[in-house]
Amino acid sequence: EAGVAQSPRYKIIEKRQSVAFWCNPISGHATLYWYQQILGQGPKLLIQFQNNGVVDDSQLPKDRFSAERLKGVDSTLKIQPAKLEDSAVYLCASSLGGTGGPQNTIYFGEGSWLTVV
Amino acid sequence: AQSVTQPDIHITVSEGASLELRCNYSYGATPYLFWYVQSPGQGLQLLLKYFSGDTLVQGIKGFEAEFKRSQSSFNLRKPSVHWSDAAEYFCAVGASGGSYIPTFGRGTSLIVHP
């Protein structure tokens, strides 16, 4: 079974530029998550989708970050304009979702590494 | 809101020695608890999780963890460490009374000496 796919794996941009990350979840997984992991810290949830609807985006800096999940499958996370403090690994994850709640294991992709210079 | 403390930033053990990684959580009710492992350049992999029932949880790769409500702890253990266990380990807590989505601690880096 294919895992969570993310691209690009690595990206270096200058501050004030824009960047987009793509995620393809495990087939059949209704719930998709974007996490931000800053070096030396644990992952922090940015946004959670259930199918193509947003469940929780309370920690997403909406002045510069946006995310969408059109058609309830792939998702894109965009940062515009980027700041130095956005340097981090952006992890996409997915789970079956539905009524299973915490019984549904969350599977993580390998992450997209962003460096803002 | 729930939170997790992993008091050890780094742990160094010799190969074959036993391991215990500490995790303390803060949550008003019975939490959902998780341990994840992250190898360099990789995503996170779930080792084990606790929701209810038996407080000693068995996971993959020979790991186990014990939920102790009185100590608000969920420490991860392994009786004999292998060099391939060197990685970053994250404890996480989910709210049983709300969003069960894991909130992660800062992680503990495990170094294994031959």
PDB file of C-alpha atoms in Angstrom:
ATOM      1  CA  GLU A   1       0.000   0.000   0.000  1.00  0.00           C
ATOM      2  CA  ALA A   2       1.383   3.371  -0.976  1.00  0.00           C
ATOM      3  CA  GLY A   3       2.022   5.815   1.818  1.00  0.00           C
ATOM      4  CA  VAL A   4       1.415   9.538   2.070  1.00  0.00           C
ATOM      5  CA  ALA A   5       3.232  11.256  -0.785  1.00  0.00           C
ATOM      6  CA  GLN A   6       4.619  14.772  -0.526  1.00  0.00           C
ATOM      7  CA  SER A   7       6.469  17.067  -2.881  1.00  0.00           C
ATOM      8  CA  PRO A   8       8.793  18.765  -3.177  1.00  0.00           C
ATOM      9  CA  ARG A   9      11.015  17.157  -0.542  1.00  0.00           C
ATOM     10  CA  TYR A  10      13.283  20.181  -0.264  1.00  0.00           C
ATOM     11  CA  LYS A  11      12.809  23.839  -1.075  1.00  0.00           C
ATOM     12  CA  ILE A  12      14.939  26.921  -0.503  1.00  0.00           C
ATOM     13  CA  ILE A  13      13.356  30.323  -1.085  1.00  0.00           C
ATOM     14  CA  GLU A  14      14.058  33.908  -0.197  1.00  0.00           C
ATOM     15  CA  LYS A  15      11.906  35.724   2.308  1.00  0.00           C
ATOM     16  CA  ARG A  16       8.803  37.336   0.861  1.00  0.00           C
ATOM     17  CA  GLN A  17       8.670  34.729  -1.904  1.00  0.00           C
ATOM     18  CA  SER A  18       5.900  32.160  -2.146  1.00  0.00           C
ATOM     19  CA  VAL A  19       6.000  28.370  -1.980  1.00  0.00           C
ATOM     20  CA  ALA A  20       3.499  25.558  -2.360  1.00  0.00           C
ATOM     21  CA  PHE A  21       3.595  22.007  -1.056  1.00  0.00           C
ATOM     22  CA  TRP A  22       1.549  19.141  -2.407  1.00  0.00           C
ATOM     23  CA  CYS A  23       0.236  16.089  -0.604  1.00  0.00           C
ATOM     24  CA  ASN A  24      -1.439  12.920  -1.803  1.00  0.00           C
ATOM     25  CA  PRO A  25      -2.886  10.933   1.106  1.00  0.00           C
ATOM     26  CA  ILE A  26      -3.288   7.197   1.379  1.00  0.00           C
ATOM     27  CA  SER A  27      -6.080   6.006  -0.888  1.00  0.00           C
ATOM     28  CA  GLY A  28      -9.430   6.007   0.876  1.00  0.00           C
ATOM     29  CA  HIS A  29      -8.337   8.231   3.749  1.00  0.00           C
ATOM     30  CA  ALA A  30     -10.939  10.889   4.356  1.00  0.00           C
ATOM     31  CA  THR A  31      -8.990  12.938   6.878  1.00  0.00           C
ATOM     32  CA  LEU A  32      -5.900  14.908   5.944  1.00  0.00           C
ATOM     33  CA  TYR A  33      -3.620  16.955   8.183  1.00  0.00           C
ATOM     34  CA  TRP A  34      -0.840  19.465   7.687  1.00  0.00           C
ATOM     35  CA  TYR A  35       1.698  19.787  10.480  1.00  0.00           C
ATOM     36  CA  GLN A  36       4.602  22.224  10.863  1.00  0.00           C
ATOM     37  CA  GLN A  37       7.733  20.899  12.572  1.00  0.00           C
ATOM     38  CA  ILE A  38      10.350  23.490  13.475  1.00  0.00           C
ATOM     39  CA  LEU A  39      13.825  22.176  14.222  1.00  0.00           C
ATOM     40  CA  GLY A  40      14.046  20.940  17.794  1.00  0.00           C
ATOM     41  CA  GLN A  41      10.285  20.934  18.324  1.00  0.00           C
ATOM     42  CA  GLY A  42       7.450  18.508  17.952  1.00  0.00           C
ATOM     43  CA  PRO A  43       5.015  18.762  15.063  1.00  0.00           C
ATOM     44  CA  LYS A  44       2.258  21.352  15.400  1.00  0.00           C
ATOM     45  CA  LEU A  45      -1.078  20.909  13.668  1.00  0.00           C
ATOM     46  CA  LEU A  46      -1.797  23.636  11.134  1.00  0.00           C
ATOM     47  CA  ILE A  47      -4.996  22.402   9.532  1.00  0.00           C
ATOM     48  CA  GLN A  48      -7.222  19.326   9.419  1.00  0.00           C
ATOM     49  CA  PHE A  49      -9.543  18.409   6.551  1.00  0.00           C
ATOM     50  CA  GLN A  50     -12.381  15.908   6.560  1.00  0.00           C
ATOM     51  CA  ASN A  51     -12.949  15.122   2.889  1.00  0.00           C
ATOM     52  CA  ASN A  52     -12.814  18.601   1.318  1.00  0.00           C
ATOM     53  CA  GLY A  53     -14.063  20.503   4.371  1.00  0.00           C
ATOM     54  CA  VAL A  54     -11.931  22.195   7.023  1.00  0.00           C
ATOM     55  CA  VAL A  55     -12.353  20.712  10.512  1.00  0.00           C
ATOM     56  CA  ASP A  56      -9.744  22.748  12.373  1.00  0.00           C
ATOM     57  CA  ASP A  57      -7.525  25.574  11.141  1.00  0.00           C
ATOM     58  CA  SER A  58      -7.188  27.430  14.418  1.00  0.00           C
ATOM     59  CA  GLN A  59      -3.370  27.327  14.350  1.00  0.00           C
ATOM     60  CA  LEU A  60      -2.963  28.248  10.690  1.00  0.00           C
ATOM     61  CA  PRO A  61      -1.475  31.750  10.251  1.00  0.00           C
ATOM     62  CA  LYS A  62      -4.107  32.804   7.781  1.00  0.00           C
ATOM     63  CA  ASP A  63      -2.428  36.065   6.841  1.00  0.00           C
ATOM     64  CA  ARG A  64       0.227  34.113   4.960  1.00  0.00           C
ATOM     65  CA  PHE A  65      -0.727  30.431   4.945  1.00  0.00           C
ATOM     66  CA  SER A  66      -3.526  28.855   2.944  1.00  0.00           C
ATOM     67  CA  ALA A  67      -4.524  25.275   2.268  1.00  0.00           C
ATOM     68  CA  GLU A  68      -7.071  23.574   0.120  1.00  0.00           C
ATOM     69  CA  ARG A  69      -8.228  20.068  -0.564  1.00  0.00           C
ATOM     70  CA  LEU A  70     -10.239  20.177  -3.722  1.00  0.00           C
ATOM     71  CA  LYS A  71     -12.233  17.029  -4.525  1.00  0.00           C
ATOM     72  CA  GLY A  72     -11.376  15.597  -1.124  1.00  0.00           C
ATOM     73  CA  VAL A  73      -8.153  13.878  -2.168  1.00  0.00           C
ATOM     74  CA  ASP A  74      -4.937  15.831  -2.828  1.00  0.00           C
ATOM     75  CA  SER A  75      -4.102  18.908  -0.849  1.00  0.00           C
ATOM     76  CA  THR A  76      -1.911  21.954  -1.327  1.00  0.00           C
ATOM     77  CA  LEU A  77      -0.382  24.131   1.389  1.00  0.00           C
ATOM     78  CA  LYS A  78       0.776  27.576   0.303  1.00  0.00           C
ATOM     79  CA  ILE A  79       2.881  30.186   2.066  1.00  0.00           C
ATOM     80  CA  GLN A  80       2.875  33.731   0.723  1.00  0.00           C
ATOM     81  CA  PRO A  81       4.885  35.734   1.579  1.00  0.00           C
ATOM     82  CA  ALA A  82       7.349  33.538   3.426  1.00  0.00           C
ATOM     83  CA  LYS A  83       9.188  34.689   6.528  1.00  0.00           C
ATOM     84  CA  LEU A  84      12.437  33.430   8.000  1.00  0.00           C
ATOM     85  CA  GLU A  85      10.533  31.792  10.867  1.00  0.00           C
ATOM     86  CA  ASP A  86       8.622  29.632   8.388  1.00  0.00           C
ATOM     87  CA  SER A  87      11.734  27.488   7.943  1.00  0.00           C
ATOM     88  CA  ALA A  88      10.520  24.069   9.015  1.00  0.00           C
ATOM     89  CA  VAL A  89       9.457  20.656   7.838  1.00  0.00           C
ATOM     90  CA  TYR A  90       5.874  20.527   6.632  1.00  0.00           C
ATOM     91  CA  LEU A  91       4.380  17.140   7.300  1.00  0.00           C
ATOM     92  CA  CYS A  92       1.261  15.874   5.619  1.00  0.00           C
ATOM     93  CA  ALA A  93      -0.643  13.040   7.258  1.00  0.00           C
ATOM     94  CA  SER A  94      -3.840  11.138   6.675  1.00  0.00           C
ATOM     95  CA  SER A  95      -6.213   8.796   8.457  1.00  0.00           C
ATOM     96  CA  LEU A  96      -9.372   6.921   7.635  1.00  0.00           C
ATOM     97  CA  GLY A  97     -11.447   9.477   9.525  1.00  0.00           C
ATOM     98  CA  GLY A  98     -15.154   8.999   9.920  1.00  0.00           C
ATOM     99  CA  THR A  99     -16.458   7.787  13.265  1.00  0.00           C
ATOM    100  CA  GLY A 100     -13.390   5.756  14.141  1.00  0.00           C
ATOM    101  CA  GLY A 101     -11.895   8.637  16.040  1.00  0.00           C
ATOM    102  CA  PRO A 102      -8.567   7.871  17.664  1.00  0.00           C
ATOM    103  CA  GLN A 103      -8.797   4.229  16.586  1.00  0.00           C
ATOM    104  CA  ASN A 104      -7.767   5.469  13.159  1.00  0.00           C
ATOM    105  CA  THR A 105      -3.999   5.608  12.998  1.00  0.00           C
ATOM    106  CA  ILE A 106      -2.547   8.798  11.549  1.00  0.00           C
ATOM    107  CA  TYR A 107       0.040   8.039   8.862  1.00  0.00           C
ATOM    108  CA  PHE A 108       2.680  10.649   8.087  1.00  0.00           C
ATOM    109  CA  GLY A 109       4.515  11.467   4.902  1.00  0.00           C
ATOM    110  CA  GLU A 110       8.266  12.088   4.832  1.00  0.00           C
ATOM    111  CA  GLY A 111       7.801  15.840   4.873  1.00  0.00           C
ATOM    112  CA  SER A 112       8.739  18.850   2.790  1.00  0.00           C
ATOM    113  CA  TRP A 113      11.773  20.685   4.118  1.00  0.00           C
ATOM    114  CA  LEU A 114      11.566  24.462   3.700  1.00  0.00           C
ATOM    115  CA  THR A 115      14.453  26.844   4.226  1.00  0.00           C
ATOM    116  CA  VAL A 116      13.717  30.564   3.984  1.00  0.00           C
ATOM    117  CA  VAL A 117      16.809  32.736   3.536  1.00  0.00           C
TER     118      VAL A 117
ATOM    119  CA  ALA B   1      -5.889  22.376  26.435  1.00  0.00           C
ATOM    120  CA  GLN B   2      -3.801  19.255  26.635  1.00  0.00           C
ATOM    121  CA  SER B   3       0.003  19.326  26.633  1.00  0.00           C
ATOM    122  CA  VAL B   4       2.982  16.998  26.831  1.00  0.00           C
ATOM    123  CA  THR B   5       6.365  17.334  28.501  1.00  0.00           C
ATOM    124  CA  GLN B   6       9.324  15.238  27.501  1.00  0.00           C
ATOM    125  CA  PRO B   7      11.946  16.224  30.060  1.00  0.00           C
ATOM    126  CA  ASP B   8      14.925  14.636  28.328  1.00  0.00           C
ATOM    127  CA  ILE B   9      16.182  16.279  25.143  1.00  0.00           C
ATOM    128  CA  HIS B  10      18.850  13.611  24.581  1.00  0.00           C
ATOM    129  CA  ILE B  11      19.280  10.089  25.929  1.00  0.00           C
ATOM    130  CA  THR B  12      22.400   8.011  25.314  1.00  0.00           C
ATOM    131  CA  VAL B  13      22.420   4.262  25.847  1.00  0.00           C
ATOM    132  CA  SER B  14      24.673   1.398  24.899  1.00  0.00           C
ATOM    133  CA  GLU B  15      23.457  -1.196  22.456  1.00  0.00           C
ATOM    134  CA  GLY B  16      21.799  -4.025  24.372  1.00  0.00           C
ATOM    135  CA  ALA B  17      20.974  -1.877  27.367  1.00  0.00           C
ATOM    136  CA  SER B  18      17.449  -1.167  28.506  1.00  0.00           C
ATOM    137  CA  LEU B  19      15.697   2.081  27.654  1.00  0.00           C
ATOM    138  CA  GLU B  20      13.091   4.275  29.274  1.00  0.00           C
ATOM    139  CA  LEU B  21      11.929   7.549  27.741  1.00  0.00           C
ATOM    140  CA  ARG B  22       9.862   9.800  29.956  1.00  0.00           C
ATOM    141  CA  CYS B  23       6.617  11.507  29.066  1.00  0.00           C
ATOM    142  CA  ASN B  24       4.292  13.531  31.279  1.00  0.00           C
ATOM    143  CA  TYR B  25       0.978  14.875  30.063  1.00  0.00           C
ATOM    144  CA  SER B  26      -1.490  17.473  31.181  1.00  0.00           C
ATOM    145  CA  TYR B  27      -5.180  16.841  30.612  1.00  0.00           C
ATOM    146  CA  GLY B  28      -8.178  16.910  32.922  1.00  0.00           C
ATOM    147  CA  ALA B  29      -9.701  13.581  31.933  1.00  0.00           C
ATOM    148  CA  THR B  30      -8.386  10.262  30.685  1.00  0.00           C
ATOM    149  CA  PRO B  31      -6.287  11.129  27.668  1.00  0.00           C
ATOM    150  CA  TYR B  32      -5.452   9.370  24.472  1.00  0.00           C
ATOM    151  CA  LEU B  33      -1.688   8.798  24.459  1.00  0.00           C
ATOM    152  CA  PHE B  34       0.711   8.032  21.642  1.00  0.00           C
ATOM    153  CA  TRP B  35       4.383   7.408  21.014  1.00  0.00           C
ATOM    154  CA  TYR B  36       5.824   8.104  17.574  1.00  0.00           C
ATOM    155  CA  VAL B  37       9.347   7.582  16.220  1.00  0.00           C
ATOM    156  CA  GLN B  38      11.029   9.700  13.563  1.00  0.00           C
ATOM    157  CA  SER B  39      14.198   8.526  11.855  1.00  0.00           C
ATOM    158  CA  PRO B  40      16.401  11.161  10.177  1.00  0.00           C
ATOM    159  CA  GLY B  41      14.753  12.551   7.065  1.00  0.00           C
ATOM    160  CA  GLN B  42      11.652  10.443   7.583  1.00  0.00           C
ATOM    161  CA  GLY B  43       8.086  11.042   8.651  1.00  0.00           C
ATOM    162  CA  LEU B  44       6.661   9.926  11.964  1.00  0.00           C
ATOM    163  CA  GLN B  45       5.731   6.307  12.580  1.00  0.00           C
ATOM    164  CA  LEU B  46       3.305   5.242  15.285  1.00  0.00           C
ATOM    165  CA  LEU B  47       4.894   2.908  17.854  1.00  0.00           C
ATOM    166  CA  LEU B  48       1.897   2.433  20.143  1.00  0.00           C
ATOM    167  CA  LYS B  49      -1.199   4.126  21.512  1.00  0.00           C
ATOM    168  CA  TYR B  50      -3.376   4.006  24.619  1.00  0.00           C
ATOM    169  CA  PHE B  51      -7.083   4.736  24.710  1.00  0.00           C
ATOM    170  CA  SER B  52      -8.484   2.690  27.571  1.00  0.00           C
ATOM    171  CA  GLY B  53      -8.220  -0.685  29.277  1.00  0.00           C
ATOM    172  CA  ASP B  54      -4.933  -2.337  30.092  1.00  0.00           C
ATOM    173  CA  THR B  55      -2.478   0.341  31.152  1.00  0.00           C
ATOM    174  CA  LEU B  56       0.505  -1.568  29.752  1.00  0.00           C
ATOM    175  CA  VAL B  57       0.510  -1.176  25.989  1.00  0.00           C
ATOM    176  CA  GLN B  58       2.587  -3.230  23.591  1.00  0.00           C
ATOM    177  CA  GLY B  59       3.798  -1.675  20.378  1.00  0.00           C
ATOM    178  CA  ILE B  60       5.895  -2.414  17.361  1.00  0.00           C
ATOM    179  CA  LYS B  61       9.656  -3.010  17.334  1.00  0.00           C
ATOM    180  CA  GLY B  62       9.605  -4.434  20.879  1.00  0.00           C
ATOM    181  CA  PHE B  63       8.488  -1.212  22.572  1.00  0.00           C
ATOM    182  CA  GLU B  64       5.965  -0.923  25.378  1.00  0.00           C
ATOM    183  CA  ALA B  65       4.560   1.934  27.425  1.00  0.00           C
ATOM    184  CA  GLU B  66       2.708   2.139  30.700  1.00  0.00           C
ATOM    185  CA  PHE B  67      -0.033   4.632  31.491  1.00  0.00           C
ATOM    186  CA  LYS B  68       0.123   5.800  35.111  1.00  0.00           C
ATOM    187  CA  ARG B  69      -2.772   8.097  35.902  1.00  0.00           C
ATOM    188  CA  SER B  70      -1.461   8.973  39.380  1.00  0.00           C
ATOM    189  CA  GLN B  71       1.785  10.268  37.872  1.00  0.00           C
ATOM    190  CA  SER B  72       0.292  11.660  34.632  1.00  0.00           C
ATOM    191  CA  SER B  73       2.934   9.680  32.812  1.00  0.00           C
ATOM    192  CA  PHE B  74       3.229   7.456  29.781  1.00  0.00           C
ATOM    193  CA  ASN B  75       6.849   6.303  29.698  1.00  0.00           C
ATOM    194  CA  LEU B  76       8.210   4.297  26.794  1.00  0.00           C
ATOM    195  CA  ARG B  77      10.396   1.257  27.473  1.00  0.00           C
ATOM    196  CA  LYS B  78      12.426  -1.311  25.609  1.00  0.00           C
ATOM    197  CA  PRO B  79      14.379  -4.096  27.344  1.00  0.00           C
ATOM    198  CA  SER B  80      17.268  -4.211  24.873  1.00  0.00           C
ATOM    199  CA  VAL B  81      18.113  -1.395  22.471  1.00  0.00           C
ATOM    200  CA  HIS B  82      19.438  -1.993  18.964  1.00  0.00           C
ATOM    201  CA  TRP B  83      21.587   0.466  17.028  1.00  0.00           C
ATOM    202  CA  SER B  84      18.703   0.913  14.574  1.00  0.00           C
ATOM    203  CA  ASP B  85      16.571   2.379  17.372  1.00  0.00           C
ATOM    204  CA  ALA B  86      18.564   5.610  17.219  1.00  0.00           C
ATOM    205  CA  ALA B  87      15.971   8.224  16.267  1.00  0.00           C
ATOM    206  CA  GLU B  88      13.765  11.000  17.627  1.00  0.00           C
ATOM    207  CA  TYR B  89      10.890   9.859  19.818  1.00  0.00           C
ATOM    208  CA  PHE B  90       7.751  11.906  20.303  1.00  0.00           C
ATOM    209  CA  CYS B  91       5.089  11.478  22.936  1.00  0.00           C
ATOM    210  CA  ALA B  92       1.680  12.906  22.093  1.00  0.00           C
ATOM    211  CA  VAL B  93      -1.640  13.382  23.859  1.00  0.00           C
ATOM    212  CA  GLY B  94      -5.154  13.621  22.448  1.00  0.00           C
ATOM    213  CA  ALA B  95      -8.227  14.908  24.218  1.00  0.00           C
ATOM    214  CA  SER B  96     -10.774  12.173  24.833  1.00  0.00           C
ATOM    215  CA  GLY B  97     -13.398  14.826  25.429  1.00  0.00           C
ATOM    216  CA  GLY B  98     -12.768  16.737  22.259  1.00  0.00           C
ATOM    217  CA  SER B  99     -10.375  16.597  19.366  1.00  0.00           C
ATOM    218  CA  TYR B 100      -8.382  13.433  19.680  1.00  0.00           C
ATOM    219  CA  ILE B 101      -5.775  14.788  17.312  1.00  0.00           C
ATOM    220  CA  PRO B 102      -2.351  14.312  18.923  1.00  0.00           C
ATOM    221  CA  THR B 103      -0.564  17.255  20.472  1.00  0.00           C
ATOM    222  CA  PHE B 104       3.144  16.470  20.393  1.00  0.00           C
ATOM    223  CA  GLY B 105       5.933  17.006  22.877  1.00  0.00           C
ATOM    224  CA  ARG B 106       9.274  18.413  21.757  1.00  0.00           C
ATOM    225  CA  GLY B 107      10.817  14.984  21.382  1.00  0.00           C
ATOM    226  CA  THR B 108      13.714  13.004  22.862  1.00  0.00           C
ATOM    227  CA  SER B 109      16.697  12.175  20.717  1.00  0.00           C
ATOM    228  CA  LEU B 110      17.984   8.639  21.337  1.00  0.00           C
ATOM    229  CA  ILE B 111      21.671   7.996  20.721  1.00  0.00           C
ATOM    230  CA  VAL B 112      22.862   4.394  20.740  1.00  0.00           C
ATOM    231  CA  HIS B 113      26.514   3.578  21.364  1.00  0.00           C
ATOM    232  CA  PRO B 114      27.968   0.305  20.033  1.00  0.00           C
TER     233      PRO B 114
END
